[in-house]
Amino acid sequence: MAISPLCLLVLAGLLGSLATEDLQKKVFVFPTASNSAAVFLKAPIQQPLTSFTVCLRYYTLLTRAYGLFSYATRRNSNELLLYKFNPNQYSLYLGGSNVSFNLPEMQGSQSDWEHICVSWDSATGLVELWVDDHLLPRMGMKKGYSINPEASIVLGQDQDSFGGGFDINQSFVGEISDVYMWDRVLTADEVNLVWNDLRVDNSLIDWRDLDYETRGYAVLHPPVFPSY
Ligand SMILES: *[C@@H]1O[C@H](CO)[C@@H](O)[C@H](O)[C@H]1NC(C)=O
Ligand SMILES: *[C@@H]1O[C@H](CO)[C@@H](O)[C@H](O)[C@H]1NC(C)=O
């Protein structure tokens, strides 16, 4: 029986939107520095965001700067960006502004997997950064702002334009896992659940049901030692 082109189109569309995967106990490995390796994530964000939480786990030996979570819009490549200038400094960019959290000095590079959650709330402007189960002193930015929903979301690279503009010197080299995003600020108890790899429902990005596409040399793989 002949299948009409329209039928195929509809089918392709369905498959496209259904191609999500449970990545529990898997990691994305970014094995080398490049300006091409990236993982693009899709999130069903329909409305401007007035709060969010992003959590992920990663392991790297980099001591230079790199992007960890890059959410670009057509107007602003740093609409929402979690960036590390060095092993002791996390920066959050939001709509063109930034705040930096300076951690106590670590010797050299990171010695194990690290879990982080970062959240922001427009009503107060407060930014919370959790490193493992530790909440750093809160900072504030962009009170009253809302985040544009039409985004290109990328792991492994810092976008300097919508969906591209990658710089090898800001690429991530290492392993990333357990990426989640919610449209609200998680409570301390919820952050603790996520840290322990337990479920907090209703996420926009869900590692257990991930809509993603890898490009370049990025490898989905089981972790060598499931040490977390
Ligand atoms: C981060 O924000 C500070 C002001 O708080 C500004 O001076 C600096 O240029 C910003 N950095 C970048 C890279 O945008
Ligand atoms: C990356 O850094 C290296 C060494 O610092 C430099 O030689 C090179 O020009 C940089 N590449 C880009 C694309 O900025």
Coordinates of C-alpha atoms and ligand atoms in Angstrom, one line a residue:
M1 CA 0.0 0.0 0.0
A2 CA 1.3 3.4 -0.9
I3 CA 1.7 5.8 2.0
S4 CA 1.0 9.4 1.1
P5 CA 3.7 12.1 1.7
L6 CA 1.3 13.8 4.1
C7 CA 1.0 10.6 6.1
L8 CA 4.9 10.4 6.3
L9 CA 5.1 14.0 7.4
V10 CA 2.6 13.5 10.2
L11 CA 4.4 10.4 11.2
A12 CA 7.8 12.1 11.2
G13 CA 6.3 14.9 13.3
L14 CA 4.9 12.5 15.8
L15 CA 8.2 10.6 16.0
G16 CA 10.1 13.9 16.4
S17 CA 8.1 14.9 19.4
L18 CA 8.0 11.5 20.9
A19 CA 11.8 10.9 20.6
T20 CA 12.5 11.4 24.3
E21 CA 14.7 9.0 26.3
D22 CA 15.2 8.0 29.9
L23 CA 18.9 8.8 30.5
Q24 CA 19.1 7.6 34.1
K25 CA 22.5 6.3 34.9
K26 CA 23.9 7.7 31.7
V27 CA 26.2 10.7 31.1
F28 CA 27.1 12.9 28.1
V29 CA 30.9 12.7 27.6
F30 CA 32.6 15.7 25.9
P31 CA 35.9 14.0 25.2
T32 CA 37.9 16.9 23.6
A33 CA 37.8 20.6 23.3
S34 CA 36.0 21.7 20.2
N35 CA 33.8 24.3 18.7
S36 CA 31.3 21.8 17.4
A37 CA 30.4 19.2 20.1
A38 CA 27.2 20.0 21.8
V39 CA 23.9 18.6 23.1
F40 CA 20.8 20.6 22.2
L41 CA 17.9 20.2 24.6
K42 CA 14.2 20.9 23.9
A43 CA 12.0 22.2 26.6
P44 CA 8.2 22.9 26.3
I45 CA 8.5 26.5 27.6
Q46 CA 5.3 28.3 26.4
Q47 CA 5.4 31.5 28.5
P48 CA 7.9 33.9 29.8
L49 CA 9.6 32.5 32.9
T50 CA 9.5 34.5 36.1
S51 CA 11.3 31.9 38.1
F52 CA 13.4 28.7 37.4
T53 CA 15.7 26.1 38.8
V54 CA 18.3 24.3 36.8
C55 CA 20.2 21.4 38.3
L56 CA 22.9 19.2 36.8
R57 CA 25.8 17.0 37.8
Y58 CA 29.2 17.3 36.1
Y59 CA 32.9 16.3 36.4
T60 CA 35.7 18.1 34.6
L61 CA 39.4 18.7 35.0
L62 CA 39.3 22.0 33.2
T63 CA 40.7 25.0 35.0
R64 CA 39.9 27.5 32.2
A65 CA 36.5 29.1 31.6
Y66 CA 33.6 27.2 30.1
G67 CA 29.8 27.2 29.8
L68 CA 27.7 24.7 31.7
F69 CA 24.2 25.5 30.6
S70 CA 23.5 27.9 27.8
Y71 CA 20.0 29.2 27.1
A72 CA 20.1 31.7 24.2
T73 CA 17.3 33.6 22.6
R74 CA 17.5 35.4 19.3
R75 CA 17.9 38.8 21.1
N76 CA 20.3 37.7 23.8
S77 CA 22.8 34.8 23.6
N78 CA 23.2 35.1 27.4
E79 CA 19.5 35.1 28.2
L80 CA 20.2 32.5 30.8
L81 CA 23.8 31.2 31.2
L82 CA 25.6 29.2 33.9
Y83 CA 29.3 29.9 33.4
K84 CA 32.5 29.1 35.2
F85 CA 35.4 31.5 34.8
N86 CA 37.6 29.2 36.9
P87 CA 37.2 26.2 39.3
N88 CA 36.3 28.6 42.1
Q89 CA 33.8 30.9 40.4
Y90 CA 30.2 30.3 39.2
S91 CA 28.5 33.1 37.3
L92 CA 24.8 33.3 36.3
Y93 CA 23.9 35.5 33.4
L94 CA 20.3 36.6 33.1
G95 CA 19.1 39.0 30.4
G96 CA 22.5 40.6 30.0
S97 CA 23.3 41.0 33.7
N98 CA 25.5 38.7 35.8
V99 CA 26.3 37.7 39.4
S100 CA 29.3 35.7 40.5
F101 CA 29.7 33.3 43.4
N102 CA 33.3 33.0 44.5
L103 CA 33.8 29.7 46.3
P104 CA 36.5 29.0 48.9
E105 CA 39.8 28.3 47.0
M106 CA 40.1 24.7 45.8
Q107 CA 43.5 23.3 45.0
G108 CA 43.8 22.9 41.2
S109 CA 40.9 21.2 39.5
Q110 CA 37.7 19.5 40.6
S111 CA 38.3 16.2 42.4
D112 CA 35.0 14.5 41.8
W113 CA 31.4 14.8 40.4
E114 CA 29.7 18.0 41.6
H115 CA 26.0 18.6 41.7
I116 CA 24.7 22.1 41.4
C117 CA 21.2 23.7 41.4
V118 CA 20.8 27.3 40.5
S119 CA 17.5 29.2 40.8
W120 CA 16.1 32.7 40.4
D121 CA 12.8 34.3 41.2
S122 CA 11.6 37.5 39.5
A123 CA 9.6 38.7 42.5
T124 CA 12.6 39.1 44.7
G125 CA 15.4 38.8 42.2
L126 CA 17.1 36.3 44.5
V127 CA 19.6 33.8 43.0
E128 CA 20.2 30.6 44.9
L129 CA 23.2 28.5 44.2
W130 CA 23.4 25.0 45.7
V131 CA 26.7 23.2 45.4
D132 CA 25.9 19.6 46.4
D133 CA 23.7 20.1 49.5
H134 CA 25.2 23.5 50.4
L135 CA 23.4 26.7 49.8
L136 CA 25.7 29.7 49.2
P137 CA 24.8 33.2 50.4
R138 CA 22.1 34.4 48.1
M139 CA 22.6 37.2 45.6
G140 CA 20.1 39.3 43.7
M141 CA 19.7 40.4 40.1
K142 CA 17.0 41.3 37.5
K143 CA 14.1 41.8 39.9
G144 CA 10.9 42.1 37.9
Y145 CA 12.4 40.5 34.7
S146 CA 11.0 37.7 32.8
I147 CA 12.9 35.2 30.7
N148 CA 12.0 34.9 27.0
P149 CA 10.6 31.4 26.3
E150 CA 11.9 30.9 22.7
A151 CA 15.3 29.5 23.5
S152 CA 18.0 27.4 22.1
I153 CA 19.3 25.3 25.0
V154 CA 22.8 23.8 24.8
L155 CA 25.1 21.7 26.9
G156 CA 28.8 21.6 26.3
Q157 CA 29.2 25.0 24.6
D158 CA 28.6 28.6 25.3
Q159 CA 26.4 30.1 22.6
D160 CA 27.4 33.5 21.3
S161 CA 24.5 33.4 18.9
F162 CA 21.2 31.6 18.7
G163 CA 22.2 27.9 18.3
G164 CA 25.8 28.6 17.5
G165 CA 28.8 30.9 17.8
F166 CA 30.7 28.3 19.8
D167 CA 34.2 29.1 21.0
I168 CA 36.6 26.2 21.5
N169 CA 38.2 28.1 24.4
Q170 CA 34.9 28.1 26.3
S171 CA 33.9 24.5 25.4
F172 CA 33.2 22.0 28.1
V173 CA 35.5 18.9 28.4
G174 CA 34.3 16.3 30.8
E175 CA 31.0 14.6 31.7
I176 CA 27.5 15.9 32.4
S177 CA 24.5 14.1 33.8
D178 CA 21.2 14.6 35.6
V179 CA 20.2 17.8 33.8
Y180 CA 16.8 19.2 34.9
M181 CA 14.9 22.5 34.7
W182 CA 11.8 23.6 36.5
D183 CA 9.7 26.8 36.1
R184 CA 9.9 27.5 39.8
V185 CA 12.3 27.7 42.7
L186 CA 12.8 24.4 44.3
T187 CA 12.7 24.1 48.1
A188 CA 15.7 23.0 50.1
D189 CA 14.0 19.5 50.5
E190 CA 13.5 19.2 46.8
V191 CA 17.1 20.2 46.0
N192 CA 18.1 17.5 48.4
L193 CA 15.9 14.9 46.6
V194 CA 17.4 15.9 43.2
W195 CA 20.9 15.7 44.7
N196 CA 20.1 12.2 45.8
D197 CA 18.8 11.3 42.3
L198 CA 15.2 11.1 43.5
R199 CA 12.3 12.6 41.5
V200 CA 10.8 16.0 41.7
D201 CA 8.0 16.1 39.1
N202 CA 6.8 18.6 36.5
S203 CA 10.1 19.6 35.1
L204 CA 10.6 21.4 31.8
I205 CA 13.8 19.5 31.2
D206 CA 13.7 16.0 32.5
W207 CA 16.8 13.7 32.4
R208 CA 14.4 10.7 32.8
D209 CA 12.5 11.8 29.7
L210 CA 14.9 13.9 27.7
D211 CA 14.3 15.5 24.3
Y212 CA 17.8 16.0 23.0
E213 CA 20.0 16.0 20.0
T214 CA 23.8 15.5 20.0
R215 CA 26.1 17.2 17.5
G216 CA 29.8 16.7 16.9
Y217 CA 31.9 14.6 19.2
A218 CA 29.6 14.2 22.2
V219 CA 29.0 10.7 23.5
L220 CA 26.1 9.3 25.5
H221 CA 27.6 6.6 27.7
P222 CA 27.2 4.8 31.0
P223 CA 29.4 6.4 33.7
V224 CA 32.6 4.5 34.4
F225 CA 31.9 4.3 38.1
P226 CA 28.4 5.3 39.2
S227 CA 30.0 7.1 42.1
Y228 CA 27.1 9.4 42.9
Ligands
LIG1 C1 29.3 41.2 35.0 O1 28.6 42.2 35.7 C2 29.5 43.3 36.1 C3 28.7 44.3 36.9 O2 28.1 43.6 38.0 C4 30.1 43.9 34.9 O3 31.0 44.9 35.3 C5 30.8 42.9 34.0 O4 31.2 43.5 32.8 C6 29.9 41.7 33.7 N1 30.7 40.7 33.0 C7 30.4 40.3 31.8 C8 31.3 39.3 31.2 O5 29.4 40.7 31.2
LIG2 C1 42.1 29.7 22.1 O1 43.2 29.9 23.0 C2 44.4 29.7 22.4 C3 45.5 29.7 23.5 O2 45.2 30.7 24.4 C4 44.6 30.7 21.4 O3 45.9 30.6 20.8 C5 43.5 30.7 20.3 O4 43.6 31.7 19.4 C6 42.2 30.7 21.0 N1 41.2 30.4 20.0 C7 40.1 31.1 19.8 C8 39.1 30.6 18.8 O5 39.8 32.1 20.5

